[in-house]
Tab-separated table of C-alpha atoms in Angstrom:
chain	number	residue	atom	x	y	z
A	263	MET	CA	-5.191	52.948	-94.387
A	264	LEU	CA	-7.540	50.638	-93.580
A	265	GLN	CA	-10.560	50.541	-95.408
A	266	ILE	CA	-14.031	51.809	-94.006
A	267	ILE	CA	-16.792	49.312	-94.796
A	268	PRO	CA	-20.182	50.766	-95.919
A	269	LYS	CA	-22.712	50.241	-93.529
A	270	LYS	CA	-24.624	48.169	-96.048
A	271	LEU	CA	-21.578	45.628	-96.269
A	272	MET	CA	-20.856	45.699	-92.543
A	273	THR	CA	-24.600	44.337	-92.131
A	274	VAL	CA	-23.943	41.163	-94.337
A	275	GLU	CA	-20.549	40.673	-92.463
A	276	SER	CA	-22.144	40.519	-89.144
A	277	ASN	CA	-24.694	37.562	-90.361
A	278	TRP	CA	-21.333	35.020	-90.962
A	279	GLN	CA	-19.869	36.801	-87.266
A	280	LYS	CA	-23.391	35.914	-85.787
A	281	GLU	CA	-23.588	32.364	-87.222
A	282	LEU	CA	-19.809	31.772	-86.065
A	283	ALA	CA	-20.413	33.072	-82.470
A	284	MET	CA	-23.651	30.785	-82.371
A	285	SER	CA	-21.373	27.687	-82.978
A	286	PHE	CA	-21.648	24.515	-80.852
A	287	SER	CA	-18.726	24.495	-78.269
A	288	ASP	CA	-20.303	22.177	-75.442
A	289	PRO	CA	-20.429	18.913	-77.216
A	290	VAL	CA	-23.354	18.056	-74.670
A	291	LEU	CA	-25.143	20.433	-76.606
A	292	LEU	CA	-24.529	19.205	-80.189
A	293	LEU	CA	-25.761	15.900	-79.166
A	294	LYS	CA	-28.885	17.047	-77.899
A	295	TYR	CA	-29.175	18.696	-81.160
A	296	LEU	CA	-28.630	15.581	-82.707
A	297	GLU	CA	-30.781	13.674	-80.574
A	298	LEU	CA	-27.855	11.207	-79.840
A	299	PRO	CA	-27.978	9.629	-76.104
A	300	LEU	CA	-25.302	11.333	-73.997
A	301	GLU	CA	-24.753	8.532	-72.316
A	302	ASP	CA	-22.930	6.776	-75.199
A	303	PHE	CA	-20.346	9.517	-75.483
A	304	THR	CA	-19.364	10.505	-71.775
A	305	ASP	CA	-15.575	9.297	-72.401
A	306	ASP	CA	-15.552	11.081	-75.933
A	307	ILE	CA	-16.423	14.025	-74.779
A	308	LYS	CA	-13.673	14.578	-72.167
A	309	ALA	CA	-11.521	14.663	-75.799
A	310	ARG	CA	-12.382	18.457	-75.625
A	311	GLN	CA	-9.386	19.377	-73.491
A	312	LEU	CA	-7.587	17.930	-75.892
A	313	PHE	CA	-8.453	20.158	-78.897
A	314	PRO	CA	-11.686	22.340	-78.144
A	315	MET	CA	-14.794	21.518	-80.030
A	316	ARG	CA	-16.337	24.069	-82.423
A	317	VAL	CA	-19.352	23.539	-84.981
A	318	PRO	CA	-21.144	25.984	-86.932
A	319	ARG	CA	-24.900	25.403	-86.956
A	320	PRO	CA	-24.981	25.544	-90.713
A	321	PHE	CA	-22.861	22.620	-90.867
A	322	ALA	CA	-24.559	20.593	-88.199
A	323	ALA	CA	-27.609	21.265	-90.119
A	324	ARG	CA	-26.576	18.919	-92.794
A	325	MET	CA	-26.000	16.431	-90.148
A	326	GLN	CA	-28.361	13.320	-90.064
A	327	LYS	CA	-30.132	13.311	-86.419
A	328	GLY	CA	-29.979	10.043	-84.311
A	329	ASN	CA	-26.913	8.901	-86.455
A	330	PRO	CA	-23.482	8.909	-84.917
A	331	LEU	CA	-21.844	7.325	-87.717
A	332	ASP	CA	-22.896	10.543	-89.943
A	333	PRO	CA	-19.684	11.602	-91.923
A	334	LEU	CA	-20.000	15.096	-90.883
A	335	PHE	CA	-20.637	14.563	-87.238
A	336	MET	CA	-17.599	11.944	-86.937
A	337	GLN	CA	-15.247	14.553	-88.564
A	338	VAL	CA	-16.073	17.089	-85.666
A	339	PHE	CA	-17.154	15.277	-82.807
A	340	THR	CA	-14.849	14.627	-80.277
A	341	SER	CA	-13.366	11.496	-79.437
A	342	ARG	CA	-11.850	9.212	-76.632
A	343	LYS	CA	-9.382	7.600	-79.172
A	344	GLU	CA	-7.711	10.844	-79.230
A	345	PHE	CA	-6.232	10.075	-76.117
A	346	ASP	CA	-4.293	7.123	-77.800
A	347	THR	CA	-0.657	7.706	-78.487
A	348	ALA	CA	0.449	6.319	-81.348
A	349	GLN	CA	3.753	5.307	-83.049
A	350	GLY	CA	4.857	7.011	-85.956
A	351	PHE	CA	2.331	10.198	-85.592
A	352	SER	CA	3.510	13.352	-84.408
A	353	THR	CA	2.439	16.631	-82.636
A	354	ASP	CA	4.122	18.249	-85.393
A	355	PRO	CA	3.786	15.819	-88.432
A	356	LEU	CA	4.784	18.613	-91.283
A	357	GLN	CA	7.833	20.122	-89.380
A	358	GLU	CA	6.332	23.269	-89.365
A	359	GLN	CA	6.382	24.584	-85.545
A	360	ASN	CA	9.743	25.875	-85.880
A	361	ASN	CA	9.532	28.653	-88.556
A	362	LYS	CA	12.164	31.225	-88.953
A	363	GLN	CA	9.725	34.144	-88.941
A	364	SER	CA	6.458	34.682	-86.845
A	365	GLY	CA	3.088	34.361	-89.115
A	366	ILE	CA	5.240	32.950	-92.113
A	367	LEU	CA	5.441	29.471	-93.558
A	368	HIS	CA	7.939	29.327	-96.695
A	369	LYS	CA	7.933	25.710	-97.404
A	370	TYR	CA	8.235	25.779	-101.086
A	371	HIS	CA	10.381	27.494	-103.440
A	372	ASN	CA	7.547	29.960	-105.284
A	373	ARG	CA	4.846	30.201	-102.904
A	374	LEU	CA	4.698	31.572	-99.371
A	375	LEU	CA	1.942	30.896	-96.803
A	376	LEU	CA	1.022	33.683	-94.379
A	377	LEU	CA	-0.878	32.483	-91.293
A	378	VAL	CA	-3.575	34.915	-91.145
A	379	ARG	CA	-5.346	33.972	-88.076
A	380	GLY	CA	-4.837	31.239	-85.855
A	381	GLY	CA	-8.477	29.891	-85.112
A	382	CYS	CA	-10.945	28.170	-87.406
A	383	ALA	CA	-14.864	27.959	-87.736
A	384	VAL	CA	-14.721	24.279	-87.087
A	385	ASN	CA	-12.129	22.453	-85.148
A	386	CYS	CA	-11.934	18.981	-87.574
A	387	ARG	CA	-10.489	16.334	-85.407
A	388	TYR	CA	-8.069	15.432	-87.743
A	389	CYS	CA	-6.416	18.736	-88.000
A	390	PHE	CA	-2.803	18.658	-88.632
A	391	ARG	CA	-1.966	21.900	-87.115
A	392	ARG	CA	-4.171	21.058	-83.970
A	393	HIS	CA	-1.011	21.207	-81.841
A	394	PHE	CA	0.388	24.280	-83.814
A	395	PRO	CA	1.608	27.299	-81.519
A	396	TYR	CA	-0.716	30.282	-83.194
A	397	SER	CA	-0.061	32.352	-80.280
A	398	ASP	CA	3.542	32.670	-81.400
A	399	ASN	CA	2.609	33.473	-84.965
A	400	HIS	CA	-0.122	36.064	-84.036
A	401	LEU	CA	0.962	39.551	-85.760
A	402	ASN	CA	0.835	43.229	-84.965
A	403	LYS	CA	0.884	45.624	-87.308
A	404	GLN	CA	4.836	46.152	-87.112
A	405	GLN	CA	5.231	42.336	-87.630
A	406	TRP	CA	2.854	42.229	-90.380
A	407	GLN	CA	5.349	44.929	-92.143
A	408	LYS	CA	8.005	42.596	-91.743
A	409	ALA	CA	6.513	39.693	-93.196
A	410	LEU	CA	5.663	41.762	-96.199
A	411	ASP	CA	9.266	42.891	-96.472
A	412	TYR	CA	10.329	39.148	-96.298
A	413	ILE	CA	8.113	38.898	-99.267
A	414	VAL	CA	9.857	41.617	-100.964
A	415	ALA	CA	13.264	40.498	-100.329
A	416	ASN	CA	12.515	37.271	-102.146
A	417	PRO	CA	11.745	37.837	-105.710
A	418	GLN	CA	11.578	33.759	-106.483
A	419	ILE	CA	7.951	33.951	-104.577
A	420	ASP	CA	5.292	34.721	-107.208
A	421	GLU	CA	2.314	33.327	-105.165
A	422	VAL	CA	0.888	34.257	-101.751
A	423	ILE	CA	-1.363	32.043	-100.073
A	424	TYR	CA	-3.606	33.054	-97.106
A	425	SER	CA	-3.413	30.265	-94.351
A	426	GLY	CA	-4.170	29.513	-90.737
A	427	GLY	CA	-5.957	28.588	-88.704
A	428	ASP	CA	-8.342	29.605	-91.539
A	429	PRO	CA	-7.592	32.823	-93.003
A	430	LEU	CA	-11.233	34.044	-93.643
A	431	MET	CA	-11.899	34.100	-89.831
A	432	ALA	CA	-10.100	37.669	-90.308
A	433	LYS	CA	-12.308	40.581	-91.160
A	434	ASP	CA	-12.796	42.181	-94.576
A	435	ASP	CA	-11.359	45.498	-93.843
A	436	PHE	CA	-8.340	43.997	-92.664
A	437	LEU	CA	-7.950	41.383	-95.662
A	438	ALA	CA	-8.347	44.336	-98.120
A	439	TRP	CA	-5.766	45.878	-96.509
A	440	LEU	CA	-3.205	43.057	-96.711
A	441	THR	CA	-4.282	42.505	-100.129
A	442	THR	CA	-3.516	46.147	-101.233
A	443	GLN	CA	-0.082	45.581	-99.734
A	444	ILE	CA	0.480	42.129	-101.473
A	445	GLU	CA	-0.641	43.716	-104.661
A	446	ALA	CA	2.135	46.213	-104.772
A	447	ILE	CA	4.615	43.799	-104.896
A	448	PRO	CA	5.439	43.658	-108.552
A	449	HIS	CA	6.727	39.688	-108.547
A	450	ILE	CA	3.341	38.239	-106.837
A	451	LYS	CA	1.081	37.076	-109.645
A	452	ARG	CA	-1.416	35.101	-107.751
A	453	LEU	CA	-3.117	35.114	-104.144
A	454	ARG	CA	-4.415	32.089	-102.907
A	455	ILE	CA	-6.918	31.232	-100.336
A	456	HIS	CA	-7.306	28.035	-98.462
A	457	THR	CA	-10.418	28.150	-96.159
A	458	ARG	CA	-12.873	25.787	-94.906
A	459	LEU	CA	-15.079	28.510	-93.542
A	460	PRO	CA	-17.678	29.464	-96.690
A	461	VAL	CA	-17.987	25.329	-96.527
A	462	VAL	CA	-19.442	25.554	-93.077
A	463	ILE	CA	-20.817	29.121	-93.138
A	464	PRO	CA	-21.765	30.059	-96.309
A	465	SER	CA	-22.640	33.717	-95.789
A	466	ARG	CA	-18.934	34.152	-95.296
A	467	ILE	CA	-18.763	35.173	-99.079
A	468	THR	CA	-19.699	38.711	-98.849
A	469	THR	CA	-19.839	41.222	-101.203
A	470	GLU	CA	-16.811	42.792	-99.407
A	471	LEU	CA	-14.552	39.745	-99.734
A	472	ILE	CA	-15.494	39.347	-103.352
A	473	SER	CA	-14.199	42.982	-103.881
A	474	TRP	CA	-10.986	42.699	-102.382
A	475	PHE	CA	-10.126	39.289	-103.305
A	476	THR	CA	-11.226	39.818	-107.126
A	477	GLN	CA	-10.553	43.631	-107.590
A	478	THR	CA	-6.585	43.353	-108.077
A	479	ARG	CA	-4.013	42.450	-110.356
A	480	LEU	CA	-3.455	39.246	-108.731
A	481	LYS	CA	-4.937	36.109	-110.192
A	482	PRO	CA	-7.454	34.896	-107.035
A	483	VAL	CA	-7.641	31.055	-106.153
A	484	MET	CA	-9.623	29.851	-103.428
A	485	VAL	CA	-9.220	26.357	-102.356
A	486	LEU	CA	-11.698	24.859	-100.305
A	487	HIS	CA	-11.632	21.813	-97.916
A	488	VAL	CA	-14.597	19.337	-98.494
A	489	ASN	CA	-14.357	15.927	-97.746
A	490	HIS	CA	-18.012	14.457	-98.415
A	491	ALA	CA	-20.872	14.993	-100.568
A	492	ASN	CA	-22.865	15.828	-97.626
A	493	GLU	CA	-21.320	18.984	-96.946
A	494	ILE	CA	-22.331	20.095	-100.288
A	495	ASP	CA	-26.016	22.142	-100.043
A	496	THR	CA	-27.432	25.120	-101.642
A	497	GLY	CA	-25.771	27.534	-99.158
A	498	LEU	CA	-22.542	26.917	-100.433
A	499	ALA	CA	-23.666	26.174	-103.922
A	500	LYS	CA	-24.899	29.930	-104.284
A	501	SER	CA	-21.344	30.812	-102.574
A	502	MET	CA	-19.503	29.378	-105.248
A	503	GLN	CA	-21.376	30.620	-107.766
A	504	LYS	CA	-20.792	34.149	-106.718
A	505	LEU	CA	-16.925	33.731	-106.547
A	506	LYS	CA	-17.108	31.679	-109.828
A	507	GLN	CA	-18.857	34.855	-111.469
A	508	ALA	CA	-16.223	37.349	-110.131
A	509	GLY	CA	-13.501	35.183	-111.873
A	510	VAL	CA	-12.347	33.136	-109.090
A	511	THR	CA	-10.688	29.515	-109.613
A	512	LEU	CA	-12.095	27.238	-107.177
A	513	LEU	CA	-10.282	24.108	-105.963
A	514	ASN	CA	-11.073	21.702	-103.349
A	515	GLN	CA	-8.460	19.480	-101.281
A	516	ALA	CA	-9.598	16.483	-99.447
A	517	VAL	CA	-8.442	14.383	-96.793
A	518	LEU	CA	-8.733	10.653	-97.280
A	519	LEU	CA	-10.682	9.513	-93.354
A	520	LYS	CA	-11.488	5.749	-92.481
A	521	GLY	CA	-14.814	5.287	-92.184
A	522	ILE	CA	-16.248	8.456	-93.666
A	523	ASN	CA	-15.010	8.783	-97.115
A	524	ASP	CA	-12.787	6.242	-98.013
A	525	THR	CA	-14.865	4.098	-100.532
A	526	ALA	CA	-14.708	4.977	-104.132
A	527	ASP	CA	-18.642	5.573	-104.273
A	528	GLN	CA	-18.003	8.544	-101.676
A	529	GLN	CA	-15.566	9.902	-103.683
A	530	ILE	CA	-17.180	9.758	-106.746
A	531	ALA	CA	-20.331	11.778	-105.198
A	532	LEU	CA	-17.825	14.074	-103.771
A	533	ASN	CA	-15.958	15.019	-106.877
A	534	GLU	CA	-19.244	15.026	-108.953
A	535	GLY	CA	-20.718	17.145	-106.052
A	536	LEU	CA	-17.759	19.660	-106.428
A	537	PHE	CA	-18.134	20.019	-110.455
A	538	GLU	CA	-21.674	20.909	-109.969
A	539	ILE	CA	-20.935	23.900	-107.975
A	540	GLY	CA	-18.057	24.948	-110.017
A	541	VAL	CA	-15.131	23.177	-108.133
A	542	MET	CA	-12.477	21.250	-109.390
A	543	PRO	CA	-11.076	18.405	-107.088
A	544	TYR	CA	-7.409	19.336	-106.761
A	545	TYR	CA	-5.945	17.019	-103.954
A	546	LEU	CA	-6.907	14.009	-102.287
A	547	HIS	CA	-4.280	13.753	-99.051
A	548	VAL	CA	-3.417	10.788	-97.243
A	549	LEU	CA	-3.707	11.535	-93.593
A	550	ASP	CA	-1.243	13.758	-91.836
A	551	LYS	CA	-0.044	11.549	-89.149
A	552	VAL	CA	-0.686	14.121	-86.270
A	553	GLN	CA	-0.721	12.785	-82.748
A	554	GLY	CA	-4.486	12.208	-81.631
A	555	ALA	CA	-6.005	11.460	-85.165
A	556	GLU	CA	-4.761	7.366	-85.457
A	557	HIS	CA	-8.224	6.366	-85.808
A	558	PHE	CA	-8.850	8.355	-89.214
A	559	ASP	CA	-5.962	6.835	-90.652
A	560	SER	CA	-6.412	4.609	-93.818
A	561	PRO	CA	-3.471	2.708	-95.524
A	562	ASP	CA	-2.088	3.631	-98.564
A	563	SER	CA	-2.826	-0.041	-100.103
A	564	LYS	CA	-6.595	0.937	-99.798
A	565	ALA	CA	-5.880	4.983	-101.152
A	566	LYS	CA	-4.222	3.332	-103.936
A	567	GLU	CA	-6.691	1.032	-104.571
A	568	LEU	CA	-9.303	3.390	-104.412
A	569	MET	CA	-7.823	5.908	-106.853
A	570	ARG	CA	-7.319	2.603	-109.400
A	571	GLU	CA	-11.339	2.699	-109.140
A	572	LEU	CA	-11.690	6.432	-109.565
A	573	ILE	CA	-9.689	6.498	-112.535
A	574	LYS	CA	-11.655	3.505	-114.359
A	575	ARG	CA	-15.245	5.302	-113.318
A	576	GLN	CA	-14.543	9.271	-114.026
A	577	PRO	CA	-12.929	11.102	-116.374
A	578	GLY	CA	-9.603	12.788	-115.657
A	579	TYR	CA	-10.353	15.904	-114.642
A	580	LEU	CA	-12.740	14.723	-111.808
A	581	VAL	CA	-10.092	12.666	-110.430
A	582	PRO	CA	-7.819	14.564	-107.490
A	583	LYS	CA	-4.221	13.924	-107.497
A	584	LEU	CA	-3.399	11.287	-104.494
A	585	VAL	CA	-0.919	12.646	-102.307
A	586	ARG	CA	1.464	12.923	-98.939
A	587	GLU	CA	2.731	16.168	-97.599
A	588	ILE	CA	6.179	15.401	-96.277
A	589	GLY	CA	7.802	17.632	-93.804
A	590	GLY	CA	10.772	19.598	-95.754
A	591	GLN	CA	9.751	18.354	-99.449
A	592	PRO	CA	9.674	21.235	-101.517
A	593	GLY	CA	6.407	19.983	-102.634
A	594	LYS	CA	3.476	17.428	-102.312
A	595	THR	CA	4.410	14.004	-103.039
A	596	PRO	CA	2.297	11.740	-105.284
A	597	LEU	CA	1.569	8.448	-104.406
A	598	ASP	CA	2.472	5.962	-107.033
A	599	LEU	CA	-0.041	3.989	-108.499
A	600	GLN	CA	0.102	0.581	-110.712
A	601	LEU	CA	-2.934	0.303	-112.942
A	602	HIS	CA	-3.990	-2.898	-113.717
A	603	PRO	CA	-5.601	-3.803	-117.149
């Protein structure tokens, strides 16, 4: 039976939902808000037909007005370069679209991803699932039971990952129900959430979320997606403090993006900023080669040189692992580094 949310908690939840509903979906309106000249972006705006634009206002508020090279703006605004067809880039770079059971990606031996929701609060233009058939993976209650039965039938799985889209686009009452079902499966030890929603709308960390996420026997882990130090503000810091106090392990995975966060200084600022709010750097991904995002790609040679610099200038616990995800592989593939004296 689905939980009934107390009236007080429903009010809190409606705050983040209201902010989500007020997101920028029209590129013209975002340009006007940022005081950028519309005539400079005529061809860029057309790319919304390839992949819709969505930018929550709390995230837009962290962008520098009048600056077309703002690192947050560049991640989420449509670009004419998305029309370019690049060799070696694919609409399914991680080979995920032929999943055998709807709503499930069982890519790794002991971990399983549940595609809880197809949508995201923000549509990052480099998204490796921008072409993913989410409509084919939307589950009704009966199909959710099949997904749970699949987990029961595979005792090697000890960790369930809520993924998407963004799983926190789902309401807390549904997530509470799903978590209760997973907790009842004896061989599951950990529950992990991969999300960008608290970054772009910090009010998503509700009292109800903390309750269903932490008041089970499962070890709670949240993996954020923060790419630049400018994404970290007091709202995010306060939300992370609430999770930290509730016993949640907080990690971050970033994507290396050309012209946005591909210098050592930018990465160091990001790692230091994350640590200040209680989040540990976890992975730095080289770009997944998804069609429409080639303009974000930074060469491996630059990524490796950047990491060598981070290792020199930061303590090991602040240096994320530099990795590539390859479709069909049993885990992330580290990029080999040769350190020079």
